[in-house]
Coordinates of C-alpha atoms and ligand atoms in Angstrom, one line a residue:
M1 CA 24.1 132.0 -233.8
K2 CA 26.6 130.8 -230.9
I3 CA 30.3 130.9 -231.3
L4 CA 31.8 128.3 -228.9
E5 CA 35.3 128.0 -227.4
A6 CA 36.9 124.7 -227.9
S7 CA 36.1 123.3 -224.2
Q8 CA 32.5 124.3 -225.0
L9 CA 32.5 122.5 -228.4
A10 CA 34.0 119.3 -226.5
D11 CA 31.4 119.6 -223.9
L12 CA 28.7 119.7 -226.5
D13 CA 30.1 116.9 -228.4
S14 CA 30.1 114.3 -225.5
Y15 CA 26.8 115.6 -224.3
S16 CA 25.1 114.8 -227.6
C17 CA 26.6 111.6 -227.8
K18 CA 25.1 110.6 -224.6
E19 CA 21.8 112.2 -225.2
Q20 CA 21.4 110.5 -228.5
N21 CA 22.9 107.2 -227.3
I22 CA 25.6 107.1 -229.8
S23 CA 29.3 106.7 -229.6
S24 CA 32.0 109.2 -230.4
W25 CA 32.7 107.3 -233.5
E26 CA 29.3 107.3 -234.8
L27 CA 29.2 111.0 -234.4
M28 CA 32.5 111.5 -236.3
E29 CA 30.8 109.0 -239.0
R30 CA 27.9 111.4 -239.3
A31 CA 30.1 114.7 -239.4
A32 CA 32.5 113.2 -241.9
G33 CA 29.5 111.9 -244.1
L34 CA 28.0 115.2 -244.3
A35 CA 31.2 116.9 -245.0
Y36 CA 31.5 114.3 -247.8
E37 CA 28.1 115.1 -249.3
E38 CA 29.2 118.8 -249.6
I39 CA 32.7 117.9 -251.0
K40 CA 31.0 115.6 -253.6
T41 CA 29.0 118.6 -255.0
R42 CA 32.3 120.6 -255.6
L43 CA 34.2 117.8 -257.4
N44 CA 34.5 119.0 -260.9
S45 CA 36.0 116.3 -263.1
A46 CA 36.9 112.5 -262.9
T47 CA 40.5 113.5 -263.2
Q48 CA 40.8 115.7 -260.4
Q49 CA 43.3 114.1 -257.9
I50 CA 42.4 114.2 -254.1
K51 CA 45.0 114.4 -251.6
V52 CA 43.8 114.0 -248.0
L53 CA 46.2 115.1 -245.3
A54 CA 45.2 113.4 -242.1
G55 CA 46.6 114.0 -238.6
P56 CA 46.2 111.7 -235.8
G57 CA 43.5 113.1 -233.7
N58 CA 39.7 113.5 -234.4
N59 CA 40.3 115.9 -237.0
G60 CA 42.4 113.5 -238.7
G61 CA 39.7 110.8 -238.1
D62 CA 37.3 112.8 -240.1
G63 CA 39.8 113.1 -242.8
L64 CA 40.1 109.4 -242.9
A65 CA 36.5 108.7 -243.1
I66 CA 36.0 111.2 -246.0
A67 CA 38.8 109.5 -247.9
Y68 CA 37.1 106.2 -247.4
F69 CA 33.9 107.8 -248.7
L70 CA 35.5 109.1 -251.5
A71 CA 37.2 105.9 -252.4
Q72 CA 33.8 104.0 -252.0
D73 CA 32.4 106.2 -254.7
G74 CA 35.6 105.4 -257.1
W75 CA 37.5 108.7 -256.7
D76 CA 41.2 108.4 -256.7
V77 CA 42.7 109.4 -253.3
D78 CA 46.1 109.9 -252.0
V79 CA 46.0 109.7 -248.1
F80 CA 48.8 111.2 -246.3
L81 CA 49.1 110.4 -242.7
V82 CA 50.7 113.3 -241.0
N83 CA 52.4 111.5 -237.9
F84 CA 53.8 113.8 -235.7
T85 CA 53.2 111.5 -232.9
S86 CA 53.0 107.9 -232.8
S87 CA 49.7 107.9 -230.9
R88 CA 46.2 108.1 -232.6
S89 CA 42.9 108.9 -231.3
P90 CA 40.6 105.7 -230.9
D91 CA 38.3 106.9 -233.6
N92 CA 40.9 107.9 -235.8
Q93 CA 42.6 104.4 -235.3
K94 CA 39.2 102.8 -236.3
N95 CA 38.9 104.8 -239.3
L96 CA 42.5 104.1 -240.4
V97 CA 41.9 100.2 -240.0
R98 CA 38.7 100.5 -242.1
L99 CA 40.5 102.5 -244.9
K100 CA 43.4 100.2 -245.1
N101 CA 40.9 97.1 -245.4
Q102 CA 39.1 98.8 -248.0
A103 CA 42.3 99.0 -250.1
K104 CA 41.4 101.4 -252.4
S105 CA 43.4 104.4 -251.8
N106 CA 47.2 105.0 -251.5
I107 CA 48.2 105.4 -248.1
R108 CA 51.4 107.4 -247.1
E109 CA 53.2 108.4 -244.0
L110 CA 54.8 111.8 -243.6
T111 CA 57.2 112.4 -240.7
E112 CA 59.7 115.0 -240.1
D113 CA 62.1 112.8 -242.2
S114 CA 59.8 112.4 -245.2
E115 CA 60.1 114.2 -248.6
L116 CA 57.1 116.6 -248.6
P117 CA 54.4 115.9 -251.5
E118 CA 54.3 118.1 -254.4
F119 CA 50.8 120.1 -254.9
T120 CA 49.5 121.1 -258.4
S121 CA 46.9 122.9 -260.0
E122 CA 45.0 119.5 -260.6
D123 CA 44.9 118.8 -256.9
L124 CA 42.1 118.9 -254.5
V125 CA 43.6 119.0 -250.8
I126 CA 41.6 118.0 -247.8
D127 CA 43.1 119.6 -244.8
A128 CA 42.4 117.2 -241.7
I129 CA 45.8 117.5 -239.8
F130 CA 44.3 119.8 -236.9
G131 CA 41.1 120.8 -235.9
V132 CA 39.7 122.7 -232.9
G133 CA 42.4 120.9 -230.8
L134 CA 45.5 122.9 -231.8
N135 CA 46.8 124.5 -228.6
R136 CA 50.6 125.2 -229.6
S137 CA 52.7 125.8 -232.7
M138 CA 52.3 123.1 -235.3
P139 CA 55.4 120.8 -235.7
E140 CA 57.9 122.4 -238.1
F141 CA 57.3 119.7 -240.9
V142 CA 53.7 120.4 -240.9
Q143 CA 54.3 124.0 -241.1
K144 CA 56.7 123.3 -244.1
L145 CA 53.9 121.1 -245.6
A146 CA 51.3 124.2 -245.2
R147 CA 53.7 126.7 -246.7
K148 CA 54.6 124.3 -249.6
H149 CA 50.8 123.8 -250.1
N150 CA 50.0 127.5 -249.8
G151 CA 52.6 128.3 -252.5
S152 CA 51.0 126.1 -254.9
A153 CA 47.9 126.5 -257.0
S154 CA 46.0 123.5 -255.5
Q155 CA 42.4 123.6 -254.2
C156 CA 41.9 123.3 -250.4
I157 CA 38.9 122.2 -248.6
C158 CA 39.4 122.6 -244.7
I159 CA 37.7 120.2 -242.4
D160 CA 36.5 122.2 -239.4
V161 CA 39.1 124.8 -239.1
P162 CA 42.2 125.3 -241.6
S163 CA 44.9 123.5 -239.9
G164 CA 47.2 125.8 -237.9
M165 CA 44.2 127.9 -236.8
Y166 CA 43.8 128.7 -233.0
L167 CA 40.2 129.4 -231.9
D168 CA 41.5 131.9 -229.1
Q169 CA 44.8 133.7 -230.4
S170 CA 46.3 134.8 -233.7
P171 CA 49.0 132.9 -235.5
G172 CA 52.4 133.8 -234.5
E173 CA 54.5 135.9 -237.2
D174 CA 56.3 132.8 -238.4
E175 CA 53.5 130.4 -237.8
A176 CA 52.0 128.8 -241.1
V177 CA 48.2 128.1 -241.5
F178 CA 46.6 126.4 -244.1
Q179 CA 45.1 128.7 -246.7
S180 CA 41.4 127.4 -247.5
D181 CA 39.1 127.8 -250.4
L182 CA 36.3 126.3 -248.4
I183 CA 35.9 125.5 -244.8
L184 CA 33.4 122.9 -243.9
T185 CA 33.1 123.5 -240.2
F186 CA 30.9 121.6 -237.8
Q187 CA 27.7 122.9 -236.0
T188 CA 29.0 126.3 -235.0
P189 CA 30.8 129.3 -236.6
K190 CA 34.5 129.9 -235.2
L191 CA 35.5 133.3 -234.1
P192 CA 38.8 133.5 -236.1
F193 CA 36.9 133.3 -239.4
Y194 CA 35.8 136.9 -239.0
L195 CA 39.0 138.4 -237.7
P196 CA 41.3 140.3 -240.1
D197 CA 44.5 138.3 -238.7
Y198 CA 43.3 135.2 -240.5
S199 CA 41.9 137.0 -243.4
G200 CA 44.6 135.5 -245.5
V201 CA 43.6 131.9 -244.9
V202 CA 39.9 131.8 -244.9
G203 CA 37.8 131.2 -247.9
E204 CA 34.3 130.4 -248.2
V205 CA 32.9 129.1 -244.9
K206 CA 30.0 126.4 -244.8
I207 CA 28.6 125.7 -241.5
I208 CA 27.3 121.9 -241.3
D209 CA 24.8 121.0 -238.8
I210 CA 25.7 117.8 -237.5
G211 CA 22.8 117.5 -235.1
L212 CA 24.6 118.2 -231.9
S213 CA 22.1 118.8 -229.1
Q214 CA 20.1 121.9 -229.4
K215 CA 19.0 121.6 -225.8
R216 CA 22.7 121.7 -224.5
L217 CA 23.6 124.3 -227.2
S218 CA 20.8 126.5 -225.6
E219 CA 22.1 125.9 -222.1
I220 CA 25.9 126.8 -222.8
S221 CA 26.1 130.5 -222.1
S222 CA 28.2 132.1 -224.6
E223 CA 29.1 135.7 -224.8
L224 CA 29.9 135.4 -228.3
N225 CA 27.5 135.6 -231.0
L226 CA 27.3 135.6 -234.9
V227 CA 24.6 137.9 -235.9
D228 CA 22.7 136.1 -238.5
L229 CA 19.1 136.4 -239.8
S230 CA 17.5 134.5 -237.1
L231 CA 19.1 136.4 -234.4
A232 CA 18.2 139.7 -236.1
K233 CA 14.7 138.7 -236.4
K234 CA 14.6 138.0 -232.7
L235 CA 15.4 141.8 -232.3
Y236 CA 13.2 143.3 -234.8
R237 CA 10.0 144.8 -233.3
P238 CA 6.9 144.8 -235.8
R239 CA 5.2 148.0 -236.3
P240 CA 1.8 148.1 -234.5
R241 CA -1.2 149.1 -236.8
F242 CA -2.3 151.7 -234.5
S243 CA 0.6 153.7 -234.4
H244 CA 1.4 157.6 -235.3
K245 CA 4.9 159.4 -235.8
G246 CA 5.1 160.0 -232.1
T247 CA 5.3 156.1 -231.5
Y248 CA 8.5 156.1 -233.5
G249 CA 10.6 158.7 -232.0
H250 CA 12.3 161.7 -233.0
A251 CA 15.9 161.7 -234.0
V252 CA 18.4 164.4 -234.3
L253 CA 21.4 164.2 -236.4
I254 CA 24.4 166.9 -235.7
G255 CA 27.1 167.1 -238.1
G256 CA 28.7 168.6 -241.1
S257 CA 31.2 171.5 -241.6
E258 CA 32.3 173.9 -244.2
L259 CA 33.3 171.4 -246.7
M260 CA 31.9 168.3 -245.3
L261 CA 27.9 168.9 -245.6
G262 CA 27.1 165.9 -248.0
S263 CA 28.0 163.6 -244.8
V264 CA 25.1 164.6 -242.6
I265 CA 22.6 164.8 -245.5
L266 CA 23.4 161.1 -246.0
S267 CA 23.1 160.5 -242.5
S268 CA 19.7 162.2 -242.2
K269 CA 18.6 160.4 -245.2
S270 CA 19.3 157.1 -243.7
C271 CA 17.7 157.9 -240.4
M272 CA 14.7 159.2 -242.2
H273 CA 14.6 155.5 -243.9
S274 CA 15.0 153.4 -240.7
G275 CA 11.3 153.5 -239.6
V276 CA 11.9 156.8 -237.2
G277 CA 8.9 159.2 -236.9
K278 CA 10.5 162.5 -237.3
T279 CA 14.2 163.6 -238.0
S280 CA 15.6 166.9 -237.1
V281 CA 19.0 168.2 -238.2
L282 CA 21.5 170.5 -236.7
M283 CA 24.1 171.4 -239.4
P284 CA 25.9 174.5 -240.7
S285 CA 23.3 177.0 -242.0
R286 CA 25.1 177.0 -245.4
G287 CA 23.9 173.4 -246.2
H288 CA 20.3 174.3 -245.0
S289 CA 18.9 174.7 -248.4
A290 CA 20.9 171.5 -249.8
L291 CA 19.4 169.5 -246.9
I292 CA 15.8 170.3 -247.7
Q293 CA 16.3 170.0 -251.4
H294 CA 17.6 166.2 -251.0
L295 CA 15.5 165.5 -248.0
P296 CA 12.3 167.5 -247.6
E297 CA 11.0 165.2 -244.9
A298 CA 13.8 166.4 -242.6
M299 CA 13.3 169.5 -240.3
L300 CA 16.0 171.9 -239.5
V301 CA 17.3 173.4 -236.1
E302 CA 18.4 176.9 -236.3
N303 CA 22.3 176.8 -236.1
A304 CA 24.3 180.0 -235.4
S305 CA 27.2 179.2 -237.5
E306 CA 27.5 179.0 -241.5
D307 CA 30.4 176.6 -241.0
F308 CA 30.3 174.6 -237.8
I309 CA 27.8 172.8 -235.7
S310 CA 26.8 174.8 -232.6
D311 CA 25.3 173.8 -229.2
Q312 CA 21.8 175.7 -230.1
D313 CA 19.0 174.5 -228.0
L314 CA 16.7 171.9 -229.8
G315 CA 13.4 173.2 -228.2
F316 CA 12.1 169.7 -228.0
N317 CA 13.2 166.4 -226.6
A318 CA 15.1 164.1 -228.7
D319 CA 14.7 160.5 -228.5
A320 CA 18.1 159.8 -229.7
I321 CA 21.0 162.0 -230.9
G322 CA 23.5 160.9 -233.7
I323 CA 26.5 163.3 -233.6
G324 CA 30.1 163.6 -235.3
I325 CA 29.7 163.0 -238.8
G326 CA 31.8 165.6 -240.8
I327 CA 32.1 167.9 -237.8
G328 CA 35.7 168.2 -238.4
T329 CA 38.4 169.0 -235.7
S330 CA 38.1 172.8 -235.3
E331 CA 37.9 174.6 -231.8
A332 CA 34.2 175.3 -232.8
A333 CA 33.2 171.6 -233.4
L334 CA 35.3 170.5 -230.2
S335 CA 33.4 173.2 -228.0
A336 CA 30.0 172.4 -229.6
L337 CA 30.5 168.6 -229.1
G338 CA 31.6 169.1 -225.4
A339 CA 28.4 170.9 -224.8
W340 CA 26.1 168.4 -226.6
L341 CA 28.1 165.5 -224.5
E342 CA 27.3 167.6 -221.4
K343 CA 23.6 168.4 -221.9
A344 CA 22.3 165.3 -223.9
D345 CA 19.8 163.5 -221.9
C346 CA 19.4 160.5 -224.2
P347 CA 21.8 157.9 -225.3
L348 CA 24.0 159.1 -228.5
V349 CA 25.5 157.4 -231.7
I350 CA 28.8 158.9 -231.8
D351 CA 30.8 158.9 -234.8
A352 CA 33.7 160.0 -237.0
D353 CA 35.5 163.3 -235.8
A354 CA 33.4 163.3 -232.8
L355 CA 35.3 160.0 -231.8
N356 CA 38.6 161.6 -232.9
L357 CA 37.9 164.7 -230.7
I358 CA 37.0 162.6 -227.9
A359 CA 40.3 160.5 -228.4
E360 CA 42.3 163.5 -228.6
H361 CA 40.8 165.0 -225.4
I362 CA 41.7 161.8 -223.6
T363 CA 45.3 162.0 -224.8
L364 CA 45.6 165.5 -224.0
K365 CA 44.6 164.9 -220.4
D366 CA 45.9 161.5 -220.1
K367 CA 46.3 161.5 -216.6
K368 CA 42.5 162.2 -216.0
R369 CA 41.6 159.7 -218.6
L370 CA 38.8 158.2 -216.7
R371 CA 37.4 161.4 -215.7
T372 CA 37.6 163.2 -219.0
L373 CA 35.1 160.5 -220.7
D374 CA 33.3 159.4 -217.7
G375 CA 30.2 161.5 -217.2
Q376 CA 30.6 163.2 -220.3
V377 CA 29.5 160.6 -222.7
P378 CA 26.0 159.5 -221.7
K379 CA 25.9 155.8 -220.7
K380 CA 24.8 153.3 -223.2
S381 CA 26.0 155.6 -226.1
I382 CA 27.1 153.6 -229.2
L383 CA 30.4 154.3 -230.5
T384 CA 30.9 153.7 -234.1
P385 CA 34.9 153.8 -234.8
H386 CA 36.4 152.2 -237.9
P387 CA 39.9 150.7 -237.3
G388 CA 41.8 154.2 -237.1
E389 CA 39.2 155.7 -235.0
L390 CA 39.3 152.7 -232.9
R391 CA 43.2 152.8 -232.5
R392 CA 42.8 156.5 -231.3
L393 CA 40.4 155.5 -228.8
V394 CA 41.5 152.5 -227.1
G395 CA 45.3 152.5 -228.2
S396 CA 47.3 150.2 -230.3
W397 CA 46.9 146.4 -230.2
K398 CA 49.3 143.4 -231.5
D399 CA 46.7 141.3 -232.7
D400 CA 43.0 140.6 -233.0
F401 CA 42.4 139.1 -229.6
E402 CA 44.2 141.9 -227.8
K403 CA 42.1 144.4 -229.8
L404 CA 38.9 142.5 -228.6
N405 CA 40.0 142.8 -225.0
L406 CA 40.8 146.4 -225.4
I407 CA 37.5 147.1 -226.6
K408 CA 35.7 145.3 -224.0
D409 CA 37.5 147.1 -221.3
F410 CA 36.5 150.5 -223.1
S411 CA 33.2 149.3 -223.1
K412 CA 33.1 148.2 -219.3
Q413 CA 35.1 151.4 -218.4
F414 CA 32.7 153.7 -220.1
D415 CA 29.4 151.7 -220.1
V416 CA 29.2 152.4 -223.9
I417 CA 28.5 150.1 -226.8
V418 CA 31.4 150.0 -229.3
L419 CA 30.5 149.2 -232.7
A420 CA 34.1 148.5 -234.1
K421 CA 33.4 148.8 -238.0
D422 CA 35.5 146.4 -240.3
A423 CA 34.7 143.8 -243.0
Y424 CA 33.2 141.8 -240.2
S425 CA 32.1 144.4 -237.8
L426 CA 32.0 143.6 -233.8
C427 CA 29.7 145.0 -231.6
V428 CA 30.8 144.8 -228.0
Y429 CA 29.2 145.6 -224.9
Q430 CA 31.1 144.8 -221.9
D431 CA 31.9 141.0 -222.2
Q432 CA 29.3 140.5 -224.9
V433 CA 30.5 140.3 -228.5
F434 CA 28.2 140.2 -231.6
V435 CA 30.0 139.5 -234.9
N436 CA 28.3 140.6 -238.0
S437 CA 27.9 138.3 -241.0
T438 CA 26.5 140.8 -243.4
G439 CA 28.3 143.2 -245.5
N440 CA 30.9 143.1 -248.7
S441 CA 33.7 145.2 -249.9
G442 CA 31.4 147.3 -252.1
M443 CA 30.7 149.0 -248.9
A444 CA 34.3 150.1 -248.5
T445 CA 33.5 153.5 -250.2
A446 CA 32.8 157.1 -248.6
G447 CA 29.5 157.7 -246.7
S448 CA 29.0 154.0 -245.9
G449 CA 29.8 154.8 -242.3
D450 CA 27.3 157.9 -242.4
V451 CA 24.8 155.7 -243.3
L452 CA 25.1 153.4 -240.6
T453 CA 25.1 156.5 -238.2
G454 CA 21.9 157.5 -239.4
L455 CA 20.3 154.0 -239.1
L456 CA 21.4 153.5 -235.7
T457 CA 20.0 156.8 -234.7
G458 CA 16.7 156.1 -236.1
L459 CA 16.4 152.7 -234.4
L460 CA 17.5 154.2 -231.1
A461 CA 14.8 156.8 -231.7
Q462 CA 12.3 154.1 -232.0
G463 CA 12.8 152.8 -228.6
Y464 CA 15.2 149.9 -229.5
S465 CA 17.4 149.7 -226.4
S466 CA 21.2 150.6 -227.4
L467 CA 22.5 147.2 -227.6
N468 CA 19.7 146.1 -229.7
A469 CA 19.7 149.0 -232.1
A470 CA 23.6 148.6 -232.5
V471 CA 23.4 145.0 -233.5
L472 CA 20.3 145.2 -235.5
G473 CA 21.4 148.2 -237.4
M474 CA 24.7 146.7 -238.1
F475 CA 23.2 143.7 -239.5
L476 CA 20.6 145.7 -241.6
H477 CA 23.3 148.0 -242.9
G478 CA 25.4 145.2 -244.1
L479 CA 22.2 143.1 -245.5
A480 CA 21.2 146.4 -247.6
G481 CA 24.7 146.5 -248.8
D482 CA 24.7 142.7 -250.0
L483 CA 21.4 143.0 -251.7
A484 CA 22.5 146.3 -253.4
A485 CA 25.8 144.6 -254.6
E486 CA 23.8 141.5 -255.8
E487 CA 21.8 144.0 -258.1
M488 CA 24.6 146.6 -259.2
S489 CA 27.8 144.8 -258.2
E490 CA 30.3 145.8 -255.4
E491 CA 32.3 148.1 -257.7
S492 CA 29.6 150.5 -258.6
L493 CA 27.7 150.5 -255.1
T494 CA 27.6 153.9 -253.4
A495 CA 26.7 154.9 -249.9
S496 CA 23.2 156.0 -251.2
D497 CA 22.6 152.8 -252.8
I498 CA 22.9 151.3 -249.4
I499 CA 20.0 153.3 -248.2
R500 CA 17.9 152.5 -251.2
Y501 CA 17.9 148.9 -250.3
F502 CA 16.9 149.4 -246.5
G503 CA 13.5 148.5 -247.6
D504 CA 14.5 145.0 -249.0
S505 CA 16.8 144.5 -246.0
F506 CA 13.7 145.0 -243.6
S507 CA 11.7 143.0 -245.8
K508 CA 14.0 140.0 -245.3
L509 CA 13.4 140.4 -241.3
K510 CA 9.6 139.9 -241.9
A511 CA 9.8 137.0 -244.3
Ligands
NPW1 N1 33.2 119.2 -232.1 C1 32.5 118.1 -232.6 O1 31.3 118.0 -232.3 C2 33.0 117.3 -233.6 C3 34.4 117.1 -233.8 N2 35.1 116.3 -234.5 C4 36.5 116.5 -235.0 O2 37.3 116.7 -234.0 C5 38.1 117.7 -234.0 C6 38.9 117.8 -232.7 O3 39.6 116.8 -232.5 P1 40.8 116.6 -231.5 O4 40.1 117.2 -230.1 O5 41.1 115.3 -231.4 O6 41.8 117.6 -231.8 P2 42.5 117.7 -233.0 O7 42.6 119.2 -233.7 O8 42.5 116.6 -234.1 O9 44.2 117.7 -232.5 C7 44.7 116.4 -232.2 C8 45.4 116.6 -230.9 O10 46.9 117.1 -231.3 C9 47.5 117.7 -230.0 N3 48.0 118.8 -230.5 C10 47.6 120.1 -230.2 N4 48.5 121.0 -230.7 C11 49.5 120.4 -231.3 C12 50.6 120.8 -231.8 N5 51.1 122.0 -232.1 N6 51.7 119.7 -232.0 C13 51.2 118.5 -231.7 N7 50.0 118.1 -231.2 C14 49.3 118.9 -230.9 C15 46.2 117.9 -229.0 O11 46.7 116.9 -227.9 P3 47.7 117.2 -226.8 O12 48.9 116.7 -227.4 O13 47.4 118.5 -226.5 O14 47.1 116.3 -225.6 C16 45.1 117.5 -229.8 O15 44.0 116.9 -229.0 C17 37.2 118.7 -234.5 O16 38.0 119.9 -235.0 C18 36.5 117.8 -235.5 O17 37.2 117.8 -236.8 C19 34.2 115.5 -235.4 O18 34.9 114.1 -235.5 C20 33.0 115.0 -234.7 C21 32.3 116.0 -234.0
ADP2 N1 35.0 144.9 -246.9 C1 34.0 145.2 -246.4 N2 33.1 144.2 -245.9 C2 32.0 144.5 -245.4 N3 31.8 145.7 -244.8 C3 32.6 146.7 -245.0 C4 33.7 146.7 -245.7 N4 34.5 147.8 -245.9 C5 33.6 148.5 -245.2 N5 32.7 148.0 -244.8 C6 31.5 148.9 -243.8 O1 31.3 150.1 -244.5 C7 31.1 151.1 -243.4 C8 32.4 152.1 -243.6 O2 32.4 152.9 -242.4 P1 33.4 154.1 -242.4 O3 34.8 153.7 -242.7 O4 33.1 155.1 -241.2 O5 32.9 154.9 -243.8 P2 32.9 156.5 -244.0 O6 33.7 157.3 -243.2 O7 33.3 156.8 -245.4 O8 31.4 156.8 -243.8 C9 31.4 150.2 -242.2 O9 30.0 149.8 -241.4 C10 31.9 149.0 -242.6 O10 31.6 147.9 -241.8
K3 K1 41.8 121.0 -240.6

């Protein structure tokens, strides 16, 4: 699903009105009507007090229409006109006149001189002050209003976006944003919903299809996408009936060290369950018998050391290699990693300590930063850093938007795919950004990342392009975690459980 910028949304908006031969007011009426239908299902008692906060723009216009519909249905509604300017958008003005004529709700004006309303646990607040038009700090009294609301126990439904949220930047340290329980957003998801900087204000998100032009939507080029089931289905390649294990590739997992042998076993198991033809494992020899006990389907590659990975020749051509899981940061691991980066002639999935070693190597040779990595990491490799590893690789960032730019630069510089793991992972290739929609906090448990690496390596070996393997694997991994959590709760979920739900996760792609 495309994620659009404010200017693209405005374009889509006006194109749709022309295409459907409707006025902008009629479109607002449709959007507000659909939002109202959703709000109605959430109203829990006839005594609930509803407070609509309406700004002077089109977001406020939505709010005034919603207030009108609520009052028509007999709900008590207090409407606060948040008047930080004396001008109103024409559609807002029209809805205000209608609301006043209806004479069923209490309408009050809020300016910087007004006493701010109280909010209690009985209140349902509908925040329609600012939508996607916010382009500078909210006026101080509106920020005070947001802080007062956020400090109360009232429920809040935000229309389109929480007021105070920017589509293209994080809030300043002192800037207030309305905390939402529910966001009813129109037509397309908005990027900040998925970024940690806004995590404190984003509640449940419901995307409302308001019938904007699909033709125009398909024409608008967006490098930002939310990875949902329909996008994942497009990436998935069904298995031909006449196929054999050679069809699905030979994956190699290289990982483990003296005290971290489980990680590579987990990764190998995940890889074996990804649909791959064959999985070979190069790991410290002291773990060999444990691997065969846990995963008899896997093949072992001889390894020179009991405790560390080596650069032993494979004796066959690998279709994909996953490297780094549990290798540690020893000299032995560094030298083996260097050798593998040098000689691998297929794309790699690079994770964990391999990323730390690469990052350290870059820092040590800061002046040769470009050359150190360039030519050593095969192009189109997938790097899977968690936030700590990412910081070591690309440097520090002051907010999520700067982080995204650093990742893009890094991806362009080294021609690699960066899968930045997080609550909503971001898969970045050059300027293209894929935001994952699946996953849950039950996956914040040791080994989840190892499972992802195995899955990505397996998909890569099957012939998926690096970008498609990364995007599809990221989605399937999170979905498996969600299905597992449904059954067993987030608390009791372990990394092994994620693998057990790969089957159900793949099934969703075929449904
Ligand atoms: N997309 C769609 O399909 C549909 C969209 N709809 C709705 O329209 C909403 C967007 O409406 P909108 O463009 O009127 O902007 P909104 O957020 O109401 O802000 C109003 C104005 O405030 C101004 N301003 C900005 N920052 C400011 C500040 N800090 N302090 C003071 N002023 C500030 C700025 O104007 P400026 O002063 O920059 O000229 C801005 O234009 C959208 O979120 C959705 O709810 C639906 O109705 C129908 C379908
Ligand atoms: N709160 C969360 N919501 C969704 N996914 C999560 C959450 N926390 C962690 N994950 C996912 O779990 C995995 C954790 O990876 P990582 O930190 O490398 O774990 P480990 O090193 O223990 O294997 C990533 O894929 C990440 O996206
Ligand atoms: K809003």
